[in-house]
Short mmCIF file of C-alpha atoms in Angstrom, two decimals:
data_model
loop_
_atom_site.label_atom_id
_atom_site.label_comp_id
_atom_site.label_asym_id
_atom_site.label_seq_id
_atom_site.Cartn_x
_atom_site.Cartn_y
_atom_site.Cartn_z
CA UNK A 13 11.35 -107.93 5.98
CA UNK A 14 8.83 -106.92 3.33
CA UNK A 15 8.38 -103.51 4.95
CA UNK A 16 11.99 -103.05 4.44
CA UNK A 17 12.51 -104.94 0.74
CA UNK A 18 9.37 -101.94 -0.50
CA UNK A 19 10.70 -98.92 1.63
CA UNK A 20 14.36 -99.06 0.56
CA UNK A 21 13.90 -100.66 -2.65
CA UNK A 22 11.97 -97.39 -3.21
CA UNK A 23 14.57 -95.33 -2.13
CA UNK A 24 17.15 -96.70 -4.01
CA UNK A 25 15.15 -96.41 -6.98
CA UNK A 26 13.88 -93.09 -6.33
CA UNK A 27 17.41 -92.01 -5.92
CA UNK A 28 18.29 -93.66 -9.30
CA UNK A 29 15.55 -91.88 -10.97
CA UNK A 30 15.81 -88.67 -9.81
CA UNK A 31 20.21 -89.29 -10.38
CA UNK A 32 18.89 -89.40 -14.14
CA UNK A 33 16.89 -86.71 -14.22
CA UNK A 34 19.55 -84.61 -12.88
CA UNK A 35 22.05 -86.09 -15.57
CA UNK A 36 19.70 -85.07 -18.22
CA UNK A 37 19.46 -82.06 -17.18
CA UNK A 38 23.39 -81.61 -16.71
CA UNK A 39 23.43 -82.69 -20.12
CA UNK A 40 20.98 -80.74 -22.02
CA UNK A 41 22.84 -77.56 -20.39
CA UNK A 42 26.52 -78.56 -21.29
CA UNK A 43 25.26 -78.77 -24.77
CA UNK A 44 23.95 -74.94 -24.63
CA UNK A 45 27.05 -73.65 -22.56
CA UNK A 46 25.08 -73.39 -19.37
CA UNK A 47 26.13 -73.95 -15.82
CA UNK A 48 24.06 -75.91 -13.31
CA UNK A 49 23.22 -74.76 -10.35
CA UNK A 50 23.62 -77.79 -7.21
CA UNK A 51 20.28 -77.15 -5.71
CA UNK A 52 17.85 -78.00 -8.67
CA UNK A 53 14.32 -79.85 -7.95
CA UNK A 54 15.99 -83.21 -8.85
CA UNK A 55 18.98 -82.83 -6.64
CA UNK A 56 16.86 -81.72 -3.25
CA UNK A 57 13.88 -84.14 -3.48
CA UNK A 58 16.45 -87.11 -2.98
CA UNK A 59 18.60 -85.33 -0.68
CA UNK A 60 15.37 -84.83 1.82
CA UNK A 61 13.99 -88.10 0.92
CA UNK A 62 17.21 -90.18 1.74
CA UNK A 63 17.05 -88.03 5.23
CA UNK A 64 13.63 -88.73 5.60
CA UNK A 65 13.15 -92.22 5.78
CA UNK A 66 17.01 -92.42 7.45
CA UNK A 67 15.07 -90.88 10.29
CA UNK A 68 12.23 -92.78 10.83
CA UNK A 69 14.43 -95.84 10.76
CA UNK A 70 14.09 -97.92 13.79
CA UNK A 71 17.25 -100.17 14.64
CA UNK A 72 18.62 -100.37 11.22
CA UNK A 73 22.06 -100.50 12.41
CA UNK A 74 23.20 -101.69 15.40
CA UNK A 75 24.28 -98.55 16.86
CA UNK A 76 21.36 -97.26 16.39
CA UNK A 77 19.71 -97.63 19.74
CA UNK A 78 22.89 -96.28 21.09
CA UNK A 79 22.70 -93.02 18.84
CA UNK A 80 19.20 -92.98 20.31
CA UNK A 81 19.87 -93.75 23.82
CA UNK A 82 22.67 -91.16 24.18
CA UNK A 83 20.01 -88.50 22.67
CA UNK A 84 17.58 -89.48 25.07
CA UNK A 85 19.79 -88.45 27.61
CA UNK A 86 20.42 -85.07 26.38
CA UNK A 87 16.79 -84.55 25.69
CA UNK A 88 16.69 -84.93 29.90
CA UNK A 89 19.59 -82.55 30.25
CA UNK A 90 22.43 -85.23 30.80
CA UNK A 91 25.58 -85.93 28.93
CA UNK A 92 26.02 -89.77 29.26
CA UNK A 93 28.64 -89.51 26.57
CA UNK A 94 31.43 -87.09 25.05
CA UNK A 95 31.23 -87.51 21.73
CA UNK A 96 33.45 -84.94 19.08
CA UNK A 97 32.81 -81.63 19.09
CA UNK A 98 31.16 -80.98 15.79
CA UNK A 99 28.61 -83.96 16.89
CA UNK A 100 28.20 -82.91 20.48
CA UNK A 101 27.60 -79.05 19.70
CA UNK A 102 24.75 -79.90 17.12
CA UNK A 103 23.25 -82.69 19.31
CA UNK A 104 23.00 -79.86 21.93
CA UNK A 105 21.47 -77.79 19.84
CA UNK A 106 18.94 -80.25 18.69
CA UNK A 107 18.13 -81.03 22.26
CA UNK A 108 17.66 -77.80 24.05
CA UNK A 109 15.26 -77.28 20.65
CA UNK A 110 13.98 -80.23 21.91
CA UNK A 111 13.99 -81.53 18.06
CA UNK A 112 12.53 -85.33 18.01
CA UNK A 113 14.92 -88.39 17.44
CA UNK A 114 14.03 -88.55 14.14
CA UNK A 115 14.88 -85.18 12.88
CA UNK A 116 18.00 -86.02 15.01
CA UNK A 117 18.95 -88.79 12.67
CA UNK A 118 17.65 -87.49 9.67
CA UNK A 119 19.72 -84.73 9.65
CA UNK A 120 23.18 -86.84 9.87
CA UNK A 121 21.56 -88.87 6.86
CA UNK A 122 21.38 -85.32 4.98
CA UNK A 123 24.80 -84.15 5.75
CA UNK A 124 25.80 -87.45 4.46
CA UNK A 125 24.55 -87.63 1.18
CA UNK A 126 24.56 -83.81 0.39
CA UNK A 127 28.31 -84.44 0.44
CA UNK A 128 28.56 -87.15 -1.73
CA UNK A 129 25.96 -85.21 -4.28
CA UNK A 130 28.55 -82.27 -3.72
CA UNK A 131 31.18 -83.68 -4.41
CA UNK A 132 29.70 -84.71 -7.81
CA UNK A 133 27.52 -81.32 -8.62
CA UNK A 134 29.65 -81.24 -11.69
CA UNK A 135 29.50 -84.84 -12.64
CA UNK A 136 25.66 -85.59 -12.64
CA UNK A 137 25.88 -88.55 -14.85
CA UNK A 138 27.09 -90.72 -12.15
CA UNK A 139 24.07 -89.97 -9.72
CA UNK A 140 22.21 -92.72 -10.50
CA UNK A 141 24.50 -95.11 -9.95
CA UNK A 142 25.42 -93.60 -6.60
CA UNK A 143 22.40 -94.21 -5.39
CA UNK A 144 21.90 -97.40 -6.50
CA UNK A 145 25.23 -99.14 -4.88
CA UNK A 146 24.57 -96.60 -1.62
CA UNK A 147 20.98 -98.40 -1.32
CA UNK A 148 21.58 -101.61 -2.94
CA UNK A 149 25.32 -102.71 -2.60
CA UNK A 150 25.13 -103.02 1.05
CA UNK A 151 26.58 -99.39 1.91
CA UNK A 152 23.30 -98.15 3.45
CA UNK A 153 23.79 -99.91 6.54
CA UNK A 154 27.10 -99.38 7.69
CA UNK A 155 25.99 -95.03 7.33
CA UNK A 156 23.15 -95.62 9.47
CA UNK A 157 25.16 -97.51 11.81
CA UNK A 158 28.59 -95.48 12.01
CA UNK A 159 27.16 -92.34 11.91
CA UNK A 160 29.48 -90.24 12.73
CA UNK A 161 32.68 -91.91 10.81
CA UNK A 162 30.34 -92.09 7.49
CA UNK A 163 29.92 -88.09 7.75
CA UNK A 164 33.70 -87.97 8.12
CA UNK A 165 34.08 -90.15 5.41
CA UNK A 166 31.40 -88.41 2.95
CA UNK A 167 33.56 -84.87 3.67
CA UNK A 168 37.24 -86.90 2.87
CA UNK A 169 35.03 -87.63 -0.65
CA UNK A 170 33.96 -84.15 -1.33
CA UNK A 171 37.55 -82.92 -0.46
CA UNK A 172 38.93 -85.18 -2.96
CA UNK A 173 38.66 -82.48 -5.12
CA UNK A 174 40.67 -80.06 -3.64
CA UNK A 175 44.05 -82.92 -3.59
CA UNK A 176 43.72 -82.34 -7.42
CA UNK A 177 43.57 -78.84 -7.79
CA UNK A 178 46.54 -78.32 -4.92
CA UNK A 179 44.08 -75.93 -2.94
CA UNK A 180 45.98 -77.12 0.30
CA UNK A 181 44.06 -74.57 2.63
CA UNK A 182 40.63 -75.74 2.05
CA UNK A 183 41.45 -79.46 1.94
CA UNK A 184 42.94 -79.92 6.00
CA UNK A 185 40.22 -77.57 6.76
CA UNK A 186 37.19 -79.67 5.60
CA UNK A 187 39.45 -82.54 7.27
CA UNK A 188 39.27 -80.47 10.29
CA UNK A 189 35.60 -80.71 9.61
CA UNK A 190 35.53 -84.35 9.32
CA UNK A 191 37.81 -84.81 12.32
CA UNK A 192 35.10 -83.02 14.62
CA UNK A 193 32.82 -85.36 13.54
CA UNK A 194 35.46 -88.25 14.21
CA UNK A 195 38.61 -88.12 15.41
CA UNK A 196 39.96 -90.84 13.22
CA UNK A 197 39.90 -88.77 10.36
CA UNK A 198 43.34 -87.20 11.59
CA UNK A 199 45.09 -89.92 9.51
CA UNK A 200 43.38 -88.72 6.17
CA UNK A 201 45.78 -85.66 6.65
CA UNK A 202 48.47 -87.14 5.19
CA UNK A 203 47.12 -87.84 1.66
CA UNK A 204 47.23 -84.25 0.58
CA UNK A 205 51.05 -84.79 0.29
CA UNK A 206 50.81 -88.64 -1.61
CA UNK A 207 50.91 -88.33 -5.12
CA UNK A 208 47.93 -89.84 -6.77
CA UNK A 209 49.55 -91.66 -9.87
CA UNK A 210 47.96 -94.69 -11.23
CA UNK A 211 50.12 -97.01 -9.23
CA UNK A 212 48.18 -99.75 -9.80
CA UNK A 213 48.52 -100.39 -13.76
CA UNK A 214 48.93 -104.33 -13.96
CA UNK A 215 45.32 -105.78 -14.24
CA UNK A 216 46.72 -108.85 -13.83
CA UNK A 217 48.77 -108.19 -10.46
CA UNK A 218 45.89 -106.13 -9.37
CA UNK A 219 43.28 -109.40 -9.60
CA UNK A 220 46.11 -111.30 -8.20
CA UNK A 221 46.29 -109.07 -4.92
CA UNK A 222 42.73 -109.03 -4.66
CA UNK A 223 42.44 -113.32 -4.40
CA UNK A 224 45.11 -113.16 -2.18
CA UNK A 225 43.87 -110.64 0.31
CA UNK A 226 40.63 -112.73 0.00
CA UNK A 227 42.76 -116.35 0.43
CA UNK A 228 44.46 -114.45 3.72
CA UNK A 229 41.63 -112.95 5.21
CA UNK A 230 39.46 -116.06 4.75
CA UNK A 231 42.31 -117.27 7.67
CA UNK A 232 41.97 -115.37 11.55
CA UNK A 233 45.33 -117.41 12.10
CA UNK A 234 46.90 -113.51 11.83
CA UNK A 235 44.90 -111.48 13.61
CA UNK A 236 46.83 -112.15 16.84
CA UNK A 237 49.35 -109.40 14.69
CA UNK A 238 46.96 -106.66 15.36
CA UNK A 239 47.74 -106.94 19.33
CA UNK A 240 50.46 -104.13 19.01
CA UNK A 241 48.25 -101.66 17.06
CA UNK A 242 46.72 -100.50 20.63
CA UNK A 243 49.20 -97.04 20.40
CA UNK A 244 47.47 -96.51 16.59
CA UNK A 245 43.95 -96.74 17.74
CA UNK A 246 44.45 -94.49 20.85
CA UNK A 247 45.80 -91.67 18.29
CA UNK A 248 42.74 -92.04 15.55
CA UNK A 249 40.10 -92.26 18.67
CA UNK A 250 39.26 -95.47 19.14
CA UNK A 251 40.37 -95.19 22.97
CA UNK A 252 37.43 -98.05 24.16
CA UNK A 253 38.56 -100.67 22.07
CA UNK A 254 42.40 -99.88 22.71
CA UNK A 255 41.89 -100.33 26.17
CA UNK A 256 40.08 -104.21 25.70
CA UNK A 257 42.30 -104.27 22.40
CA UNK A 258 42.70 -108.27 23.37
CA UNK A 259 39.17 -108.83 24.56
CA UNK A 260 38.12 -107.29 20.78
CA UNK A 261 41.21 -109.52 18.80
CA UNK A 262 40.17 -112.56 20.95
CA UNK A 263 36.38 -112.42 21.54
CA UNK A 264 34.92 -110.37 18.74
CA UNK A 265 36.77 -111.36 16.02
CA UNK A 266 34.35 -113.06 13.59
CA UNK A 267 34.49 -114.88 10.17
CA UNK A 268 32.81 -113.37 7.59
CA UNK A 269 31.17 -115.46 5.34
CA UNK A 270 31.44 -115.07 1.62
CA UNK A 271 27.87 -114.24 1.20
CA UNK A 272 26.00 -112.33 -1.41
CA UNK A 273 26.87 -109.13 -0.22
CA UNK A 274 30.66 -109.40 0.27
CA UNK A 275 30.92 -111.40 -3.16
CA UNK A 276 29.16 -108.73 -5.17
CA UNK A 277 32.09 -106.44 -3.87
CA UNK A 278 34.93 -108.86 -4.79
CA UNK A 279 32.95 -109.01 -8.44
CA UNK A 280 32.54 -105.49 -8.11
CA UNK A 281 35.73 -104.33 -7.69
CA UNK A 282 37.14 -107.19 -10.05
CA UNK A 283 34.82 -105.49 -12.91
CA UNK A 284 36.40 -102.20 -11.80
CA UNK A 285 40.21 -104.01 -11.77
CA UNK A 286 39.48 -105.22 -15.26
CA UNK A 287 38.11 -102.00 -17.25
CA UNK A 288 40.43 -99.85 -15.30
CA UNK A 289 42.75 -99.16 -18.03
CA UNK A 290 39.54 -98.12 -20.68
CA UNK A 291 37.95 -96.16 -17.65
CA UNK A 292 41.19 -94.42 -16.76
CA UNK A 293 41.19 -92.63 -20.67
CA UNK A 294 37.47 -92.50 -20.49
CA UNK A 295 37.82 -90.10 -17.45
CA UNK A 296 40.87 -88.77 -17.13
CA UNK A 297 40.09 -85.34 -16.92
CA UNK A 298 38.11 -86.12 -13.56
CA UNK A 299 38.84 -87.59 -10.15
CA UNK A 300 38.87 -91.32 -11.52
CA UNK A 301 41.90 -91.99 -10.81
CA UNK A 302 42.05 -91.07 -7.02
CA UNK A 303 38.80 -93.20 -6.36
CA UNK A 304 40.27 -96.11 -8.40
CA UNK A 305 43.03 -95.89 -5.94
CA UNK A 306 41.60 -95.66 -2.55
CA UNK A 307 38.72 -97.65 -3.91
CA UNK A 308 41.37 -100.77 -5.37
CA UNK A 309 43.34 -100.51 -1.00
CA UNK A 310 40.07 -100.23 0.84
CA UNK A 311 39.03 -103.96 -1.19
CA UNK A 312 42.33 -105.21 -0.38
CA UNK A 313 42.08 -104.33 3.51
CA UNK A 314 38.69 -105.40 3.86
CA UNK A 315 39.20 -108.58 2.84
CA UNK A 316 42.24 -109.11 4.32
CA UNK A 317 40.56 -107.71 7.59
CA UNK A 318 37.18 -109.53 7.01
CA UNK A 319 37.49 -111.56 9.99
CA UNK A 320 38.34 -108.93 12.63
CA UNK A 321 35.16 -107.55 13.45
CA UNK A 322 34.42 -103.74 13.22
CA UNK A 323 37.23 -102.20 15.25
CA UNK A 324 39.62 -102.88 12.25
CA UNK A 325 36.87 -102.80 9.52
CA UNK A 326 35.45 -99.18 10.25
CA UNK A 327 38.48 -97.32 9.64
CA UNK A 328 38.30 -99.41 6.06
CA UNK A 329 35.46 -97.11 5.28
CA UNK A 330 37.51 -94.32 4.39
CA UNK A 331 38.35 -96.18 1.55
CA UNK A 332 35.96 -98.55 0.45
CA UNK A 333 33.18 -95.67 -0.03
CA UNK A 334 35.70 -94.50 -2.90
CA UNK A 335 34.06 -97.76 -4.61
CA UNK A 336 31.03 -96.43 -5.15
CA UNK A 337 31.78 -93.20 -7.30
CA UNK A 338 34.78 -95.59 -9.00
#
């Protein structure tokens, strides 16, 4: 416990510190009319640090051991489970080269954080807060658990710029790349065609919706309605779960208590909802509105599905990840 506090406290504070330097450099360069290259030392070091700590971690994330076991099979020349194309192909390359499993896990973490940093290469004032929220906001453990889906979600964050700039070829290319890491990314294709307006204008209505989602989600009585989603789960790459949907609904559903981590996320979203009108004006020339839309939808879904377990909560991570930049 103490070791985790020290290691991840160091990681979070390091991401924050390097982020402040990156933000300062960007500020100075903007005042001088200069562009800032992406891979400056204060960007490269935290990316590598994040990858290193994530690579050498042990049993952080409930899926860590299963991913490790699958990689050990590959090192032995066997394939125990078929993953999506890009993830499988890269895993086979690592195994052929006989790379240690720490490099295997470190590489995936590097991809995750690199796409996030790339998404905000022109808004580096966000990086100090992004680093803190990832590590201290309860997101890191999810990233280390659902590795493939988190890579897809980080690619999605990066691809938002192509929605606002109306560049369909680039958007669908990156969504296809995300799909090669997790099949569920196929659902992200539709968002290019949905205009990103200020759908959630009234802060009082929004706070009411958030409270209603928490109340409804706290009662597991409606979970049985989800039993009709078997076909959808097959479509987005959750075949194993879909075939045992009744088991997951009846046996694996759990009561998510209103502990510090969940309460902090609810209060954070409440804060964002309340100050959304002001923030929308301050950051009107950025992708802020899109980030807020997805983050708010993610908060509603996460609280509605709080008692359903990972089978339904994992796809919601495509939306909740936007709370980090919002």
